[in-house]
Short mmCIF file of C-alpha atoms and ligand atoms in Angstrom, two decimals:
data_model
loop_
_atom_site.label_atom_id
_atom_site.label_comp_id
_atom_site.label_asym_id
_atom_site.label_seq_id
_atom_site.Cartn_x
_atom_site.Cartn_y
_atom_site.Cartn_z
CA MET A 1 -8.23 11.46 -33.54
CA THR A 2 -5.17 12.91 -31.72
CA ALA A 3 -4.29 11.15 -28.46
CA ILE A 4 -5.09 13.18 -25.35
CA ASN A 5 -2.05 14.76 -23.73
CA LEU A 6 -1.36 15.05 -20.00
CA GLU A 7 -2.55 18.64 -19.77
CA GLN A 8 -5.86 17.88 -21.51
CA HIS A 9 -6.36 14.81 -19.27
CA LEU A 10 -5.85 16.87 -16.12
CA THR A 11 -8.27 19.50 -17.40
CA ASP A 12 -10.87 16.87 -18.32
CA ASN A 13 -10.50 15.51 -14.76
CA ASN A 14 -11.21 18.94 -13.19
CA CYS A 15 -7.71 19.11 -11.70
CA ASP A 16 -7.10 22.23 -9.58
CA GLU A 17 -5.22 24.79 -11.76
CA GLN A 18 -2.21 25.10 -9.43
CA LEU A 19 -1.91 21.31 -9.13
CA LYS A 20 -2.23 20.93 -12.89
CA ASP A 21 0.57 23.48 -13.46
CA LEU A 22 2.69 21.61 -10.97
CA ILE A 23 2.19 18.17 -12.52
CA ILE A 24 2.86 19.52 -16.02
CA LEU A 25 5.99 21.31 -14.75
CA LEU A 26 7.26 18.06 -13.21
CA SER A 27 6.52 16.14 -16.44
CA ARG A 28 8.64 18.67 -18.36
CA GLN A 29 11.71 17.71 -16.32
CA ALA A 30 11.64 14.16 -17.71
CA PRO A 31 13.32 14.90 -21.09
CA LYS A 32 15.97 16.99 -19.30
CA ILE A 33 16.78 14.12 -16.93
CA LYS A 34 16.69 11.50 -19.67
CA SER A 35 19.10 13.66 -21.75
CA VAL A 36 21.89 13.46 -19.14
CA PHE A 37 21.80 9.65 -18.63
CA ALA A 38 24.50 8.96 -21.16
CA HIS A 39 27.13 11.31 -19.68
CA ASN A 40 26.72 11.00 -15.91
CA GLN A 41 27.12 7.31 -15.19
CA ASP A 42 29.71 7.40 -12.44
CA SER A 43 29.45 7.53 -8.70
CA ALA A 44 29.46 11.05 -7.23
CA GLY A 45 31.78 9.79 -4.47
CA THR A 46 29.29 11.01 -1.82
CA LEU A 47 26.62 9.39 0.37
CA ASN A 48 23.05 10.63 0.83
CA THR A 49 21.49 11.06 4.28
CA HIS A 50 20.44 7.40 4.21
CA GLY A 51 24.06 6.34 3.75
CA ASP A 52 23.44 5.27 0.13
CA GLU A 53 26.22 5.98 -2.38
CA GLN A 54 25.06 8.82 -4.67
CA ALA A 55 25.39 8.44 -8.41
CA GLU A 56 26.24 11.63 -10.33
CA LEU A 57 22.79 11.28 -11.87
CA ASP A 58 21.07 11.35 -8.48
CA LYS A 59 22.49 14.83 -7.89
CA VAL A 60 21.89 16.06 -11.44
CA ALA A 61 18.24 14.86 -11.43
CA ASP A 62 17.73 16.30 -7.94
CA GLU A 63 19.03 19.71 -9.04
CA ILE A 64 16.92 19.77 -12.22
CA ILE A 65 13.67 19.06 -10.37
CA ILE A 66 14.34 21.24 -7.32
CA ASN A 67 15.30 24.23 -9.48
CA ALA A 68 12.06 23.83 -11.46
CA LEU A 69 9.99 23.60 -8.26
CA ARG A 70 11.64 26.69 -6.78
CA GLU A 71 10.48 28.72 -9.81
CA SER A 72 6.95 27.25 -9.77
CA ASN A 73 5.38 29.44 -7.03
CA HIS A 74 3.25 26.44 -6.15
CA VAL A 75 5.54 24.75 -3.66
CA LYS A 76 6.13 25.53 0.00
CA THR A 77 8.34 22.60 1.06
CA ILE A 78 10.45 19.98 -0.70
CA ALA A 79 11.85 16.84 0.93
CA SER A 80 14.25 15.04 -1.38
CA GLU A 81 15.94 11.70 -0.77
CA GLU A 82 19.14 13.38 -1.90
CA GLN A 83 18.86 16.34 0.52
CA SER A 84 19.63 16.13 4.25
CA ASP A 85 16.96 18.70 5.25
CA ILE A 86 13.51 19.82 4.13
CA ILE A 87 13.76 22.80 1.75
CA GLU A 88 11.43 25.65 2.72
CA ILE A 89 10.34 28.04 -0.07
CA ILE A 90 8.67 31.39 0.57
CA THR A 91 5.54 31.46 -1.56
CA PRO A 92 2.82 34.16 -1.85
CA TYR A 93 0.25 31.55 -0.83
CA GLU A 94 0.01 28.15 0.86
CA GLY A 95 1.78 25.98 -1.70
CA TYR A 96 2.13 22.20 -1.75
CA GLY A 97 4.59 19.91 0.06
CA ILE A 98 6.64 17.72 -2.28
CA THR A 99 8.43 14.43 -1.54
CA LEU A 100 10.99 13.53 -4.21
CA ASP A 101 13.08 10.54 -5.05
CA PRO A 102 14.71 12.07 -8.13
CA LEU A 103 16.18 8.86 -9.53
CA ASP A 104 15.23 5.71 -7.69
CA GLY A 105 17.47 2.79 -8.67
CA SER A 106 20.04 5.09 -10.29
CA SER A 107 22.83 2.46 -9.91
CA LEU A 108 21.04 0.45 -12.63
CA ILE A 109 21.60 3.10 -15.30
CA SER A 110 25.15 1.92 -15.96
CA VAL A 111 23.71 -1.52 -16.84
CA ASN A 112 20.86 0.03 -18.86
CA LEU A 113 17.98 -1.10 -16.67
CA SER A 114 14.89 0.98 -15.97
CA VAL A 115 14.94 3.63 -13.19
CA GLY A 116 12.38 6.16 -12.00
CA THR A 117 11.45 9.50 -10.48
CA ILE A 118 8.93 9.23 -7.61
CA ILE A 119 6.91 12.27 -6.45
CA GLY A 120 4.32 12.72 -3.69
CA ILE A 121 2.27 15.95 -3.46
CA TYR A 122 0.77 17.00 -0.12
CA PRO A 123 -1.64 19.81 0.79
CA ASN A 124 -0.72 22.77 3.07
CA GLY A 125 2.99 22.33 2.44
CA ASN A 126 3.16 19.58 5.08
CA ILE A 127 4.97 16.39 4.06
CA LEU A 128 5.17 14.90 7.55
CA GLN A 129 1.57 13.67 7.52
CA GLU A 130 -0.04 10.32 6.65
CA GLY A 131 0.37 9.29 3.03
CA LYS A 132 -3.42 8.94 2.70
CA ASN A 133 -3.64 12.78 2.85
CA MET A 134 -1.78 13.25 -0.43
CA VAL A 135 -3.58 15.19 -3.16
CA ALA A 136 -1.56 13.61 -5.95
CA SER A 137 1.18 11.10 -6.65
CA MET A 138 3.17 10.33 -9.78
CA TYR A 139 6.18 8.52 -11.10
CA ILE A 140 8.21 8.71 -14.28
CA LEU A 141 9.73 5.42 -15.45
CA TYR A 142 12.75 5.71 -17.79
CA GLY A 143 12.73 2.42 -19.67
CA PRO A 144 12.46 1.36 -23.35
CA LEU A 145 9.70 4.00 -23.23
CA THR A 146 9.64 6.96 -20.89
CA ILE A 147 6.25 6.77 -19.24
CA LEU A 148 4.49 8.84 -16.57
CA VAL A 149 1.85 7.45 -14.20
CA TYR A 150 -0.25 9.81 -12.06
CA THR A 151 -3.28 9.99 -9.84
CA ILE A 152 -5.14 12.96 -8.38
CA LYS A 153 -7.52 10.50 -6.65
CA ASN A 154 -9.23 10.06 -10.02
CA GLY A 155 -7.90 6.58 -10.75
CA VAL A 156 -4.46 5.77 -12.21
CA HIS A 157 -3.45 6.86 -15.71
CA GLU A 158 -0.35 6.16 -17.84
CA PHE A 159 1.20 8.44 -20.45
CA VAL A 160 4.10 7.96 -22.87
CA MET A 161 6.67 10.62 -23.77
CA ASP A 162 7.22 11.41 -27.44
CA GLU A 163 10.32 12.79 -29.18
CA ASN A 164 9.25 16.32 -28.20
CA GLY A 165 8.97 15.50 -24.51
CA GLU A 166 5.15 15.60 -24.72
CA PHE A 167 3.18 12.99 -22.72
CA THR A 168 0.14 11.42 -24.41
CA ILE A 169 -2.34 8.90 -22.95
CA LEU A 170 -1.31 5.23 -23.11
CA ARG A 171 -3.74 3.65 -20.60
CA GLU A 172 -6.53 5.18 -18.49
CA ASN A 173 -8.09 3.95 -15.22
CA ILE A 174 -5.56 1.17 -14.69
CA THR A 175 -6.68 -1.47 -12.17
CA MET A 176 -4.34 -4.06 -10.65
CA PRO A 177 -5.27 -7.66 -11.63
CA GLN A 178 -4.72 -10.72 -9.43
CA GLY A 179 -1.49 -11.69 -11.24
CA ASN A 180 1.12 -14.25 -10.38
CA ILE A 181 4.44 -12.39 -10.08
CA TYR A 182 6.25 -11.39 -6.90
CA SER A 183 9.32 -9.41 -5.88
CA SER A 184 11.20 -9.99 -2.62
CA GLY A 185 14.02 -7.61 -1.61
CA GLY A 186 16.88 -8.20 0.77
CA LEU A 187 19.10 -11.28 1.26
CA LYS A 188 17.34 -14.59 1.87
CA LYS A 189 19.62 -15.23 4.87
CA ASP A 190 18.29 -11.99 6.44
CA HIS A 191 14.60 -12.83 5.84
CA LYS A 192 12.54 -13.56 8.93
CA GLU A 193 10.79 -16.94 9.10
CA LYS A 194 7.33 -15.43 8.51
CA HIS A 195 8.42 -13.70 5.33
CA SER A 196 10.27 -16.77 4.03
CA LYS A 197 7.16 -18.89 4.63
CA PHE A 198 4.99 -16.35 2.79
CA ILE A 199 7.33 -16.41 -0.21
CA GLU A 200 7.30 -20.22 -0.12
CA LYS A 201 3.48 -20.13 -0.28
CA LEU A 202 3.58 -17.78 -3.27
CA GLU A 203 6.00 -20.06 -5.11
CA ASN A 204 3.89 -23.14 -4.30
CA ASP A 205 0.87 -21.24 -5.67
CA GLY A 206 2.72 -20.75 -8.97
CA HIS A 207 4.01 -17.19 -8.56
CA LYS A 208 7.11 -16.24 -10.57
CA LEU A 209 9.96 -14.07 -9.22
CA ARG A 210 10.43 -10.73 -10.96
CA TYR A 211 13.00 -8.42 -9.29
CA SER A 212 15.16 -5.80 -11.00
CA GLY A 213 16.42 -3.71 -8.08
CA SER A 214 14.41 -0.70 -9.20
CA PHE A 215 11.27 -0.21 -7.07
CA VAL A 216 9.53 1.90 -9.75
CA ALA A 217 10.12 -0.64 -12.48
CA ASP A 218 9.19 -3.60 -10.27
CA PHE A 219 6.07 -1.86 -9.03
CA HIS A 220 4.99 -0.81 -12.54
CA GLN A 221 5.00 -4.47 -13.53
CA ILE A 222 2.82 -5.27 -10.50
CA LEU A 223 0.47 -2.36 -11.35
CA ARG A 224 -0.06 -3.71 -14.85
CA TYR A 225 0.16 -7.49 -14.37
CA GLY A 226 -0.84 -7.87 -10.69
CA GLY A 227 1.03 -9.81 -8.00
CA ILE A 228 2.90 -8.49 -4.95
CA PHE A 229 6.16 -6.59 -4.34
CA SER A 230 7.93 -6.84 -0.98
CA TYR A 231 10.92 -5.39 0.77
CA PRO A 232 10.34 -6.84 4.23
CA SER A 233 11.49 -6.30 7.78
CA LEU A 234 14.88 -8.05 7.99
CA LYS A 235 16.69 -9.77 10.85
CA ASN A 236 19.43 -7.16 10.62
CA ASN A 237 17.24 -4.25 9.62
CA GLU A 238 13.88 -4.09 11.40
CA ASN A 239 12.33 -1.56 9.05
CA GLY A 240 13.75 -2.97 5.82
CA LYS A 241 15.28 -0.62 3.27
CA LEU A 242 12.61 1.42 1.51
CA ARG A 243 11.76 4.96 2.63
CA LEU A 244 8.32 5.82 3.89
CA LEU A 245 8.15 9.34 2.42
CA PHE A 246 10.08 8.94 -0.82
CA GLU A 247 9.09 5.47 -1.97
CA ALA A 248 6.32 3.79 0.05
CA ASN A 249 3.76 6.58 0.33
CA PRO A 250 3.70 7.88 -3.28
CA ILE A 251 3.73 4.35 -4.76
CA GLY A 252 1.20 3.11 -2.20
CA PHE A 253 -1.13 6.01 -2.99
CA ILE A 254 -1.10 5.00 -6.64
CA ALA A 255 -1.50 1.31 -5.78
CA LYS A 256 -4.66 2.04 -3.75
CA GLN A 257 -6.11 4.21 -6.53
CA ALA A 258 -5.65 1.19 -8.79
CA GLY A 259 -7.56 -1.08 -6.37
CA GLY A 260 -4.43 -2.45 -4.70
CA GLU A 261 -3.10 -2.11 -1.13
CA ILE A 262 0.17 -1.34 0.64
CA SER A 263 1.06 -2.76 4.04
CA THR A 264 3.88 -3.21 6.57
CA GLY A 265 2.57 -6.77 6.84
CA PHE A 266 0.40 -5.66 9.75
CA LYS A 267 -1.06 -2.27 8.84
CA ASP A 268 -1.81 0.13 6.00
CA ILE A 269 1.35 2.13 5.35
CA LEU A 270 -0.68 5.19 4.27
CA ASP A 271 -1.98 5.48 7.86
CA ILE A 272 1.51 5.93 9.34
CA ILE A 273 2.39 9.37 10.73
CA PRO A 274 6.04 9.90 9.78
CA LYS A 275 8.49 10.70 12.57
CA SER A 276 11.18 12.05 10.24
CA ILE A 277 12.10 12.20 6.56
CA GLU A 278 14.55 9.39 7.27
CA ASP A 279 11.81 6.86 8.16
CA LYS A 280 12.08 3.43 6.56
CA VAL A 281 9.27 0.87 6.52
CA PRO A 282 8.81 -2.85 5.81
CA LEU A 283 6.76 -2.87 2.60
CA TYR A 284 4.34 -5.16 0.75
CA VAL A 285 2.40 -3.60 -2.13
CA GLY A 286 0.19 -5.19 -4.73
CA ASN A 287 -3.15 -6.85 -5.44
CA LYS A 288 -5.68 -6.31 -2.70
CA ASN A 289 -6.40 -10.02 -2.11
CA LYS A 290 -2.71 -10.89 -1.93
CA ILE A 291 -2.09 -8.17 0.62
CA LYS A 292 -5.07 -9.40 2.67
CA ASN A 293 -3.66 -12.96 2.54
CA LEU A 294 -0.27 -11.63 3.58
CA GLU A 295 -1.65 -9.80 6.63
CA GLU A 296 -3.59 -12.90 7.68
CA HIS A 297 -0.42 -14.95 7.27
CA MET A 298 1.70 -12.52 9.28
CA LYS A 299 -0.83 -12.44 12.10
CA LYS A 300 -1.28 -16.18 12.44
CA GLU A 301 2.21 -17.45 11.55
CA LYS A 302 4.23 -18.35 14.62
CA ILE A 303 6.50 -15.53 15.66
CA ASP A 304 10.21 -15.47 14.99
CA GLU A 305 12.53 -16.46 17.81
CA LYS A 306 13.84 -12.89 18.12
CA ASP A 307 10.31 -11.48 18.26
CA LYS A 308 9.48 -14.07 20.91
CA GLU A 309 12.27 -12.75 23.13
CA ILE A 310 10.82 -9.24 22.82
CA ILE A 311 7.32 -10.50 23.66
CA GLU A 312 8.52 -12.38 26.73
CA GLU A 313 10.79 -9.57 27.91
CA ASN A 314 8.01 -7.02 27.51
CA HIS A 315 4.99 -9.21 28.28
CA ILE A 316 3.39 -8.17 24.96
CA ASN A 317 0.09 -9.82 23.96
CA SER A 318 1.55 -12.10 21.30
CA THR A 319 -1.71 -12.52 19.33
CA ASN A 320 -1.55 -9.08 17.88
CA TYR A 321 2.19 -8.53 18.17
CA GLU A 322 3.39 -6.26 15.45
CA VAL A 323 7.00 -5.78 14.46
CA PRO A 324 7.72 -2.36 15.96
CA ILE A 325 8.63 0.00 13.11
CA TYR A 326 10.98 2.88 13.90
CA GLU A 327 12.25 1.19 17.08
CA SER A 328 15.25 -1.01 16.36
CA LYS A 329 15.40 -4.21 18.38
CA GLN A 330 19.18 -4.08 18.53
P1 P6P B 1 18.56 -4.00 -3.11
C1 P6P B 1 17.02 1.24 -5.09
O1 P6P B 1 18.26 1.52 -4.41
C2 P6P B 1 15.97 0.90 -4.03
O2 P6P B 1 15.79 1.96 -3.14
C3 P6P B 1 14.67 0.48 -4.70
O3 P6P B 1 14.44 1.11 -5.90
C4 P6P B 1 14.82 -1.02 -4.89
O4 P6P B 1 13.58 -1.72 -4.84
C5 P6P B 1 15.73 -1.43 -3.73
O5 P6P B 1 16.43 -0.27 -3.31
C6 P6P B 1 16.72 -2.45 -4.16
O6 P6P B 1 17.47 -2.81 -3.01
O7 P6P B 1 18.83 -4.33 -1.63
O8 P6P B 1 17.92 -5.17 -3.85
O9 P6P B 1 19.73 -3.45 -3.85
#
């Protein structure tokens, strides 16, 4: 029996025709992006709006996907990590809003590690709304295999690309097991005491560190094997490093559809109303029980010295004090 391809799977799951066309169109950019890996390995010598150095590949992948979306007639707005402003497209009808990280972890290509494309799809062309309002989310992971993971709120499904650029089913209805791996981003010296103590607990409970520097690759391991990924609030960077729109929301949407959770350490990230496309957020994503344990830990653990100053200065009720995201303490 021939393996079901992505288009058939979307049809079998009663996916809206426009949305199906859009997901298929996005999947067709994967072989084009993969084909340029070998010859675009240098830095572009420019910075993106987040101040990150752009690899040539970031710009090439960005251009490939945005050009395809412009021709699709299904897209009203595009926010890309590699673009400074939201791209507005005149469409004959409403059209979707797209958030795009064209090549997350691109600096790893020159050392042949896995990198990914992360895409969030919003209704009514509005990408500045809570992540929980997405209609679909997907990522493409360029590793030993090129795989595509998607959800249209019908569970989480994984496909593998063949030599013709066709995606066929690999795993259906993926659920996140308990697992015993963890990832922890940022420098240890910049970790706040609460986070360090949480990591210590994980290690004492037998969790093994798995961290590649590519969020998509590290998350995919958590999706399949369980565990928890973190890029926390740091002493020198209140909101951590990862972007709310381009990384946290689309990955968190998939995590939840697989029975997992995503949290700032205090609240569900998919409930956050973005203030701008630049927003960053402290991030923990993984197995539901581990996220629950984390949030209990963060609420009861004694507060960091710096937080204590803030509480005293502002007479905040310390029992439910939450690290303010979007407001730097500096
Ligand atoms: P660090 C890649 O630049 C990225 O945005 C994520 O893919 C990854 O999880 C993180 O940053 C790695 O950051 O500080 O370990 O280099």
